[in-house]
Short mmCIF file of N, CA, C and O in Angstrom, two decimals:
data_model
loop_
_atom_site.label_atom_id
_atom_site.label_comp_id
_atom_site.label_asym_id
_atom_site.label_seq_id
_atom_site.Cartn_x
_atom_site.Cartn_y
_atom_site.Cartn_z
N MET A 536 6.13 59.76 -41.48
CA MET A 536 5.81 59.81 -39.71
C MET A 536 4.78 59.12 -39.93
O MET A 536 4.56 57.74 -38.81
N ARG A 537 3.97 58.71 -40.84
CA ARG A 537 2.52 57.83 -40.41
C ARG A 537 3.09 56.19 -41.21
O ARG A 537 2.68 55.46 -40.51
N LYS A 538 4.28 56.22 -42.20
CA LYS A 538 4.82 54.99 -42.51
C LYS A 538 5.69 54.40 -41.00
O LYS A 538 5.69 53.32 -40.43
N THR A 539 6.34 55.17 -40.39
CA THR A 539 7.28 54.60 -39.25
C THR A 539 5.59 54.29 -38.60
O THR A 539 6.27 52.87 -37.68
N ILE A 540 4.85 54.57 -37.83
CA ILE A 540 3.97 54.46 -36.80
C ILE A 540 3.42 53.26 -37.35
O ILE A 540 3.30 52.43 -36.85
N LEU A 541 3.30 52.79 -38.62
CA LEU A 541 2.50 51.19 -39.35
C LEU A 541 3.54 50.56 -39.13
O LEU A 541 2.90 49.02 -38.79
N MET A 542 4.70 50.84 -39.64
CA MET A 542 5.98 49.83 -38.93
C MET A 542 6.27 49.35 -37.72
O MET A 542 6.66 48.21 -37.19
N VAL A 543 6.08 50.25 -36.76
CA VAL A 543 6.07 50.44 -35.20
C VAL A 543 4.68 49.11 -34.90
O VAL A 543 5.33 48.37 -34.39
N ILE A 544 3.80 49.28 -35.65
CA ILE A 544 2.34 48.50 -35.09
C ILE A 544 2.34 47.55 -35.89
O ILE A 544 2.35 45.97 -35.39
N CYS A 545 3.17 47.00 -36.86
CA CYS A 545 3.77 45.16 -37.29
C CYS A 545 4.61 45.15 -36.61
O CYS A 545 4.48 43.67 -36.23
N LEU A 546 5.67 45.84 -36.38
CA LEU A 546 6.62 45.28 -35.55
C LEU A 546 6.18 44.39 -33.98
O LEU A 546 6.53 43.45 -33.90
N CYS A 547 5.73 45.31 -33.77
CA CYS A 547 4.79 44.80 -32.26
C CYS A 547 4.10 43.77 -32.42
O CYS A 547 4.01 42.86 -31.69
N THR A 548 3.01 43.27 -33.50
CA THR A 548 2.29 42.75 -33.67
C THR A 548 2.66 41.37 -33.70
O THR A 548 2.41 39.98 -33.50
N LEU A 549 4.37 41.69 -34.70
CA LEU A 549 4.92 40.10 -34.91
C LEU A 549 5.98 39.58 -33.31
O LEU A 549 5.78 38.61 -33.23
N ILE A 550 6.28 40.90 -33.18
CA ILE A 550 7.39 40.28 -31.54
C ILE A 550 6.44 39.38 -30.47
O ILE A 550 7.02 38.93 -29.93
N VAL A 551 4.86 40.24 -30.25
CA VAL A 551 4.27 40.02 -28.82
C VAL A 551 3.83 38.22 -29.19
O VAL A 551 4.10 37.18 -28.46
N PRO A 552 3.30 38.09 -29.93
CA PRO A 552 2.95 36.69 -30.52
C PRO A 552 4.38 35.45 -30.24
O PRO A 552 3.97 34.57 -29.76
N ILE A 553 5.56 35.92 -30.85
CA ILE A 553 6.75 35.43 -30.74
C ILE A 553 7.07 35.00 -29.36
O ILE A 553 7.57 33.80 -28.91
N SER A 554 7.29 36.44 -28.65
CA SER A 554 7.70 36.22 -27.31
C SER A 554 6.92 35.44 -26.58
O SER A 554 7.45 34.80 -25.07
N SER A 555 5.70 35.23 -26.61
CA SER A 555 4.54 35.09 -25.96
C SER A 555 4.75 32.90 -25.95
O SER A 555 4.65 32.37 -24.80
N THR A 556 4.55 33.04 -27.52
CA THR A 556 5.07 31.86 -27.89
C THR A 556 6.12 31.17 -26.73
O THR A 556 5.83 29.92 -26.40
N THR A 557 7.05 31.92 -27.18
CA THR A 557 8.42 31.27 -25.86
C THR A 557 8.29 31.22 -24.69
O THR A 557 8.54 29.72 -24.36
N PHE A 558 7.68 31.94 -24.22
CA PHE A 558 7.12 31.92 -22.74
C PHE A 558 6.11 30.26 -22.21
O PHE A 558 6.35 29.96 -21.27
N LEU A 559 5.23 30.45 -23.38
CA LEU A 559 4.47 29.51 -23.03
C LEU A 559 5.01 28.26 -22.64
O LEU A 559 5.03 27.46 -22.18
N HIS A 560 6.14 27.97 -23.98
CA HIS A 560 6.76 26.58 -24.34
C HIS A 560 7.52 26.27 -22.67
O HIS A 560 7.67 25.44 -22.11
N THR A 561 8.22 27.81 -22.02
CA THR A 561 9.59 27.30 -21.35
C THR A 561 8.64 26.73 -20.03
O THR A 561 8.82 26.59 -19.40
N ALA A 562 7.13 27.40 -19.56
CA ALA A 562 6.49 27.37 -18.61
C ALA A 562 5.57 26.14 -18.83
O ALA A 562 5.09 25.53 -17.47
N GLN A 563 5.46 25.70 -19.67
CA GLN A 563 4.69 24.14 -19.73
C GLN A 563 5.82 23.22 -19.72
O GLN A 563 5.39 21.59 -20.02
N ALA A 564 7.19 23.54 -19.80
CA ALA A 564 8.15 22.30 -19.76
C ALA A 564 7.80 20.81 -18.68
O ALA A 564 7.25 21.39 -17.58
N ALA A 565 7.65 20.05 -18.62
CA ALA A 565 7.35 18.54 -18.07
C ALA A 565 8.73 18.57 -16.29
O ALA A 565 9.68 18.93 -17.23
N PRO A 566 8.39 18.72 -15.13
CA PRO A 566 8.75 18.45 -14.30
C PRO A 566 9.86 17.52 -14.68
O PRO A 566 9.37 16.25 -15.03
N GLN A 567 11.16 17.52 -13.62
CA GLN A 567 11.74 16.36 -13.28
C GLN A 567 11.04 15.15 -12.43
O GLN A 567 10.30 15.19 -11.81
N ALA A 568 10.83 13.98 -13.33
CA ALA A 568 10.79 12.89 -11.74
C ALA A 568 12.26 12.99 -11.36
O ALA A 568 12.99 12.89 -11.07
N LYS A 569 11.34 12.69 -9.80
CA LYS A 569 12.30 12.43 -8.88
C LYS A 569 12.98 10.77 -8.41
O LYS A 569 11.89 10.04 -8.82
N PRO A 570 13.90 10.74 -7.96
CA PRO A 570 14.65 9.60 -8.05
C PRO A 570 13.59 8.82 -7.09
O PRO A 570 14.07 9.09 -5.77
N THR A 571 14.15 7.54 -6.66
CA THR A 571 12.83 6.56 -5.59
C THR A 571 14.12 6.78 -4.92
O THR A 571 15.06 6.16 -4.86
N PRO A 572 13.58 6.90 -3.67
CA PRO A 572 14.64 7.25 -2.26
C PRO A 572 14.53 5.27 -2.13
O PRO A 572 14.61 4.70 -2.32
N SER A 573 16.10 5.53 -1.46
CA SER A 573 17.06 4.36 -0.86
C SER A 573 15.91 3.17 0.03
O SER A 573 16.06 1.93 0.33
N TYR A 574 15.12 3.86 0.89
CA TYR A 574 13.97 3.44 1.79
C TYR A 574 12.93 2.69 0.73
O TYR A 574 11.84 2.23 2.05
N ALA A 575 12.51 3.36 0.05
CA ALA A 575 11.17 3.02 -0.40
C ALA A 575 10.91 1.44 -0.10
O ALA A 575 9.35 1.54 0.07
N LYS A 576 11.34 0.65 -0.76
CA LYS A 576 11.05 -1.18 -0.44
C LYS A 576 10.89 -1.18 0.95
O LYS A 576 9.82 -1.72 1.07
N TRP A 577 11.50 -0.91 2.21
CA TRP A 577 11.38 -0.96 3.62
C TRP A 577 10.63 -0.06 3.87
O TRP A 577 9.73 -0.62 4.50
N SER A 578 10.24 1.52 3.39
CA SER A 578 8.97 1.88 3.75
C SER A 578 7.64 0.75 3.63
O SER A 578 6.44 0.61 4.41
N ARG A 579 7.21 0.47 2.31
CA ARG A 579 6.26 -0.44 2.08
C ARG A 579 6.65 -1.36 2.87
O ARG A 579 5.16 -1.55 3.31
N ILE A 580 7.50 -2.42 3.64
CA ILE A 580 7.23 -3.41 4.16
C ILE A 580 6.33 -2.79 5.96
O ILE A 580 5.78 -3.38 6.33
N ALA A 581 6.90 -1.96 5.47
CA ALA A 581 6.76 -1.29 7.38
C ALA A 581 5.77 -0.73 7.46
O ALA A 581 4.98 -1.43 8.57
N ILE A 582 4.44 -0.38 5.94
CA ILE A 582 3.53 0.08 5.98
C ILE A 582 2.85 -1.10 6.29
O ILE A 582 1.37 -1.24 7.09
N LYS A 583 2.65 -2.58 5.23
CA LYS A 583 2.16 -2.96 5.20
C LYS A 583 2.04 -3.92 6.46
O LYS A 583 0.81 -4.69 6.87
N GLU A 584 3.34 -4.32 7.33
CA GLU A 584 3.47 -5.15 8.56
C GLU A 584 2.57 -4.30 9.65
O GLU A 584 2.02 -4.61 10.49
N THR A 585 2.15 -2.80 10.02
CA THR A 585 1.99 -1.97 10.72
C THR A 585 0.70 -2.29 10.24
O THR A 585 -0.57 -2.23 11.21
N LYS A 586 0.16 -2.64 9.53
CA LYS A 586 -1.78 -2.46 8.85
C LYS A 586 -1.93 -3.65 8.93
O LYS A 586 -3.13 -4.09 9.56
N LYS A 587 -1.07 -5.19 9.29
CA LYS A 587 -1.45 -6.18 9.64
C LYS A 587 -1.67 -6.17 11.49
O LYS A 587 -2.06 -7.02 12.27
N ARG A 588 -0.93 -5.76 11.86
CA ARG A 588 -0.82 -5.28 13.70
C ARG A 588 -1.63 -4.54 13.69
O ARG A 588 -2.44 -4.55 15.22
N TYR A 589 -2.43 -4.03 12.86
CA TYR A 589 -3.81 -2.94 13.63
C TYR A 589 -4.58 -3.24 12.14
O TYR A 589 -4.85 -1.77 11.49
N PRO A 590 -5.40 -4.45 12.08
CA PRO A 590 -5.69 -4.24 11.20
C PRO A 590 -7.61 -3.69 11.28
O PRO A 590 -7.79 -3.57 9.75
N MET A 591 -7.82 -2.85 12.04
CA MET A 591 -8.91 -2.17 12.48
C MET A 591 -8.61 -0.08 12.12
O MET A 591 -9.06 0.08 11.92
N GLY A 592 -7.01 0.12 12.12
CA GLY A 592 -6.91 1.05 12.11
C GLY A 592 -6.60 1.30 10.73
O GLY A 592 -6.35 0.19 9.55
N GLN A 593 -6.14 2.92 10.29
CA GLN A 593 -5.94 3.24 9.17
C GLN A 593 -4.05 4.33 9.35
O GLN A 593 -4.25 5.30 10.38
N VAL A 594 -3.41 4.25 8.44
CA VAL A 594 -2.42 4.60 8.62
C VAL A 594 -2.83 6.23 7.47
O VAL A 594 -3.08 6.36 6.92
N THR A 595 -2.35 7.16 8.92
CA THR A 595 -2.87 8.34 8.44
C THR A 595 -1.70 9.45 7.74
O THR A 595 -1.90 10.37 7.48
N ASP A 596 -0.79 8.95 8.53
CA ASP A 596 0.51 9.56 8.40
C ASP A 596 1.79 8.80 8.16
O ASP A 596 2.00 7.95 9.05
N PHE A 597 3.07 9.70 7.37
CA PHE A 597 4.30 8.45 7.58
C PHE A 597 5.67 9.61 7.38
O PHE A 597 5.24 10.50 7.22
N LEU A 598 6.67 8.99 8.28
CA LEU A 598 7.88 9.71 8.37
C LEU A 598 9.09 8.53 8.14
O LEU A 598 9.01 7.94 9.27
N TYR A 599 9.89 9.12 7.63
CA TYR A 599 10.83 8.29 7.60
C TYR A 599 12.16 9.18 8.36
O TYR A 599 12.60 10.10 8.56
N LEU A 600 12.12 8.38 9.48
CA LEU A 600 13.52 8.44 10.98
C LEU A 600 14.97 8.38 10.23
O LEU A 600 15.70 8.66 10.87
N GLY A 601 15.18 7.79 9.21
CA GLY A 601 16.60 7.36 8.88
C GLY A 601 17.62 5.88 9.42
O GLY A 601 16.44 5.06 9.46
N LYS A 602 18.39 6.01 8.94
CA LYS A 602 19.02 4.81 9.03
C LYS A 602 20.22 4.95 10.10
O LYS A 602 21.10 5.92 9.97
N ALA A 603 20.10 3.73 10.22
CA ALA A 603 21.19 3.14 11.43
C ALA A 603 21.42 1.53 11.66
O ALA A 603 21.69 1.01 10.91
N LYS A 604 22.60 1.74 12.24
CA LYS A 604 23.50 -0.17 12.58
C LYS A 604 23.08 -0.10 13.89
O LYS A 604 23.53 0.75 14.81
N GLU A 605 23.11 -1.29 13.81
CA GLU A 605 22.73 -1.78 15.30
C GLU A 605 23.13 -3.45 15.11
O GLU A 605 22.73 -4.01 13.99
N ASN A 606 24.19 -3.60 15.59
CA ASN A 606 24.95 -5.30 15.29
C ASN A 606 24.44 -5.74 14.28
O ASN A 606 24.66 -7.09 13.84
N GLY A 607 25.32 -5.11 13.71
CA GLY A 607 25.79 -5.42 12.60
C GLY A 607 24.75 -5.46 11.51
O GLY A 607 25.01 -5.70 10.08
N ASP A 608 23.50 -5.26 11.67
CA ASP A 608 22.11 -5.00 11.20
C ASP A 608 22.41 -3.20 10.44
O ASP A 608 22.92 -2.68 11.14
N LYS A 609 21.64 -3.48 9.28
CA LYS A 609 21.19 -1.84 8.88
C LYS A 609 19.92 -1.79 9.70
O LYS A 609 18.95 -2.81 9.24
N VAL A 610 19.36 -0.75 9.64
CA VAL A 610 18.44 -1.05 10.48
C VAL A 610 17.38 1.09 9.90
O VAL A 610 17.76 1.70 10.15
N GLU A 611 16.23 0.66 9.37
CA GLU A 611 15.83 1.50 8.62
C GLU A 611 14.25 1.62 9.44
O GLU A 611 13.60 1.50 10.03
N ARG A 612 14.48 3.21 9.88
CA ARG A 612 13.39 3.17 11.13
C ARG A 612 12.17 4.74 10.15
O ARG A 612 12.15 5.34 9.43
N PHE A 613 10.95 4.01 10.49
CA PHE A 613 9.78 4.55 10.43
C PHE A 613 9.35 5.11 11.51
O PHE A 613 8.67 4.69 12.96
N LYS A 614 8.20 6.33 11.67
CA LYS A 614 6.95 6.69 12.60
C LYS A 614 6.12 6.77 11.13
O LYS A 614 6.36 7.81 10.87
N LEU A 615 4.93 5.87 11.93
CA LEU A 615 3.53 5.92 11.08
C LEU A 615 2.69 6.19 12.08
O LEU A 615 2.80 5.81 13.54
N ILE A 616 1.64 7.03 11.70
CA ILE A 616 0.42 8.04 12.89
C ILE A 616 -0.50 6.79 12.23
O ILE A 616 -1.18 6.79 10.92
N VAL A 617 -1.27 6.07 13.38
CA VAL A 617 -2.35 5.16 12.82
C VAL A 617 -3.68 5.67 14.16
O VAL A 617 -3.70 5.87 14.73
N ARG A 618 -4.87 5.78 13.14
CA ARG A 618 -6.27 5.77 13.62
C ARG A 618 -6.83 4.79 13.51
O ARG A 618 -7.33 3.63 12.91
N ASP A 619 -6.63 3.81 15.37
CA ASP A 619 -7.35 3.12 15.40
C ASP A 619 -8.74 2.78 16.26
O ASP A 619 -8.32 3.30 17.30
N ARG A 620 -9.80 2.57 15.87
CA ARG A 620 -10.85 2.55 17.03
C ARG A 620 -11.21 3.93 17.65
O ARG A 620 -11.14 4.27 18.50
N GLY A 621 -11.16 5.17 16.78
CA GLY A 621 -11.11 6.39 17.15
C GLY A 621 -9.97 7.27 18.43
O GLY A 621 -10.18 8.35 18.18
N LYS A 622 -8.91 6.38 18.13
CA LYS A 622 -7.90 7.30 18.74
C LYS A 622 -6.51 6.91 17.80
O LYS A 622 -6.72 6.58 16.57
N GLU A 623 -5.57 8.19 17.89
CA GLU A 623 -4.76 7.81 17.22
C GLU A 623 -3.42 8.16 18.21
O GLU A 623 -3.40 8.19 19.15
N LEU A 624 -2.50 6.73 17.05
CA LEU A 624 -1.20 6.75 18.07
C LEU A 624 -0.06 6.87 17.00
O LEU A 624 -0.33 6.71 15.53
N GLY A 625 1.00 6.87 17.54
CA GLY A 625 1.71 7.19 16.55
C GLY A 625 2.89 5.52 17.21
O GLY A 625 2.59 4.48 17.70
N VAL A 626 3.68 4.60 15.96
CA VAL A 626 4.12 3.24 15.78
C VAL A 626 5.14 3.59 15.27
O VAL A 626 5.60 4.26 14.74
N LEU A 627 6.06 3.76 15.82
CA LEU A 627 7.75 3.22 15.85
C LEU A 627 8.10 1.77 14.99
O LEU A 627 7.56 1.22 15.54
N VAL A 628 8.33 1.88 13.78
CA VAL A 628 8.82 0.20 13.10
C VAL A 628 10.48 0.33 12.87
O VAL A 628 10.91 1.70 12.07
N TYR A 629 10.76 -0.27 12.89
CA TYR A 629 12.58 -0.56 12.93
C TYR A 629 12.70 -1.91 12.17
O TYR A 629 11.98 -3.03 12.65
N VAL A 630 12.97 -1.59 10.88
CA VAL A 630 13.24 -2.86 9.98
C VAL A 630 14.95 -2.97 10.16
O VAL A 630 15.58 -2.10 9.22
N HIS A 631 14.56 -4.49 10.49
CA HIS A 631 16.05 -4.68 10.80
C HIS A 631 16.88 -5.49 9.35
O HIS A 631 15.70 -6.80 8.80
N VAL A 632 17.49 -5.25 8.52
CA VAL A 632 18.33 -5.06 6.99
C VAL A 632 19.02 -6.29 7.24
O VAL A 632 20.23 -5.87 7.96
N ASP A 633 19.54 -7.62 6.64
CA ASP A 633 20.56 -7.69 6.52
C ASP A 633 21.65 -6.76 5.32
O ASP A 633 21.21 -7.22 4.15
N PRO A 634 22.73 -6.17 5.99
CA PRO A 634 23.11 -5.58 4.64
C PRO A 634 24.46 -6.15 3.42
O PRO A 634 24.40 -5.73 2.53
N LYS A 635 24.64 -7.40 3.85
CA LYS A 635 25.21 -8.09 2.96
C LYS A 635 24.59 -8.68 1.94
O LYS A 635 24.65 -8.45 0.99
N THR A 636 22.91 -8.81 2.14
CA THR A 636 22.20 -9.67 1.61
C THR A 636 21.08 -8.86 0.93
O THR A 636 20.23 -9.40 0.13
N ASP A 637 21.04 -7.52 1.60
CA ASP A 637 19.92 -6.68 1.65
C ASP A 637 18.45 -7.13 1.48
O ASP A 637 17.74 -7.42 1.07
N THR A 638 18.45 -8.50 2.58
CA THR A 638 16.90 -9.09 3.22
C THR A 638 16.88 -8.89 4.22
O THR A 638 17.43 -8.41 5.53
N LEU A 639 14.91 -8.92 4.68
CA LEU A 639 14.42 -8.53 5.75
C LEU A 639 15.10 -9.48 6.61
O LEU A 639 15.10 -10.91 6.72
N LYS A 640 15.34 -8.99 7.87
CA LYS A 640 15.63 -10.07 9.41
C LYS A 640 14.07 -10.38 10.20
O LYS A 640 13.71 -11.09 10.85
N ASN A 641 14.26 -9.09 10.55
CA ASN A 641 13.03 -8.99 11.69
C ASN A 641 12.61 -7.00 11.39
O ASN A 641 13.03 -6.49 10.81
N ILE A 642 11.25 -7.24 12.04
CA ILE A 642 10.83 -5.99 12.31
C ILE A 642 10.01 -5.66 13.69
O ILE A 642 9.74 -6.83 14.36
N ALA A 643 10.62 -4.59 14.19
CA ALA A 643 10.21 -4.22 15.60
C ALA A 643 9.05 -3.24 15.66
O ALA A 643 9.21 -2.30 14.85
N PHE A 644 8.11 -3.07 16.45
CA PHE A 644 7.53 -2.07 16.53
C PHE A 644 7.29 -1.64 18.12
O PHE A 644 7.65 -2.28 18.81
N MET A 645 7.04 -0.12 18.21
CA MET A 645 6.99 0.33 19.36
C MET A 645 6.30 1.72 19.53
O MET A 645 6.00 2.28 18.86
N GLU A 646 4.57 1.17 20.33
CA GLU A 646 3.64 2.61 20.37
C GLU A 646 4.52 4.03 21.01
O GLU A 646 4.65 3.73 21.98
N THR A 647 3.76 5.21 20.41
CA THR A 647 4.43 6.07 21.26
C THR A 647 2.97 7.11 21.01
O THR A 647 2.20 6.90 20.32
N ARG A 648 2.94 8.27 21.71
CA ARG A 648 2.30 9.26 21.24
C ARG A 648 2.27 9.94 19.92
O ARG A 648 3.55 9.79 19.49
N PRO A 649 1.42 10.42 19.09
CA PRO A 649 1.49 10.68 17.86
C PRO A 649 2.70 12.10 17.91
O PRO A 649 2.82 12.32 16.78
#
């Protein structure tokens, strides 16, 4: 009886560290890197051009509204929230791209409510 208890205690002390080490190794796995979205290039341009348009403002939020086609162009659409001189306003930014060459053609802005 005494040997059985000692064997159980010895086995438990061996099993617990092995299982906790396995758990810690699994829990600390590095997260998968997210792929860069297709609109990343155009979002940087939209933010940069909005900052030029509102030099005293600060872009506080950003939303990608999707892609559209207009007169043969690809249009990447964004909504930025800008805090300018104590007021907050929404700015819709339409980045017109030539789909054949993937180059910038035009940028249009429209102010909205935040």
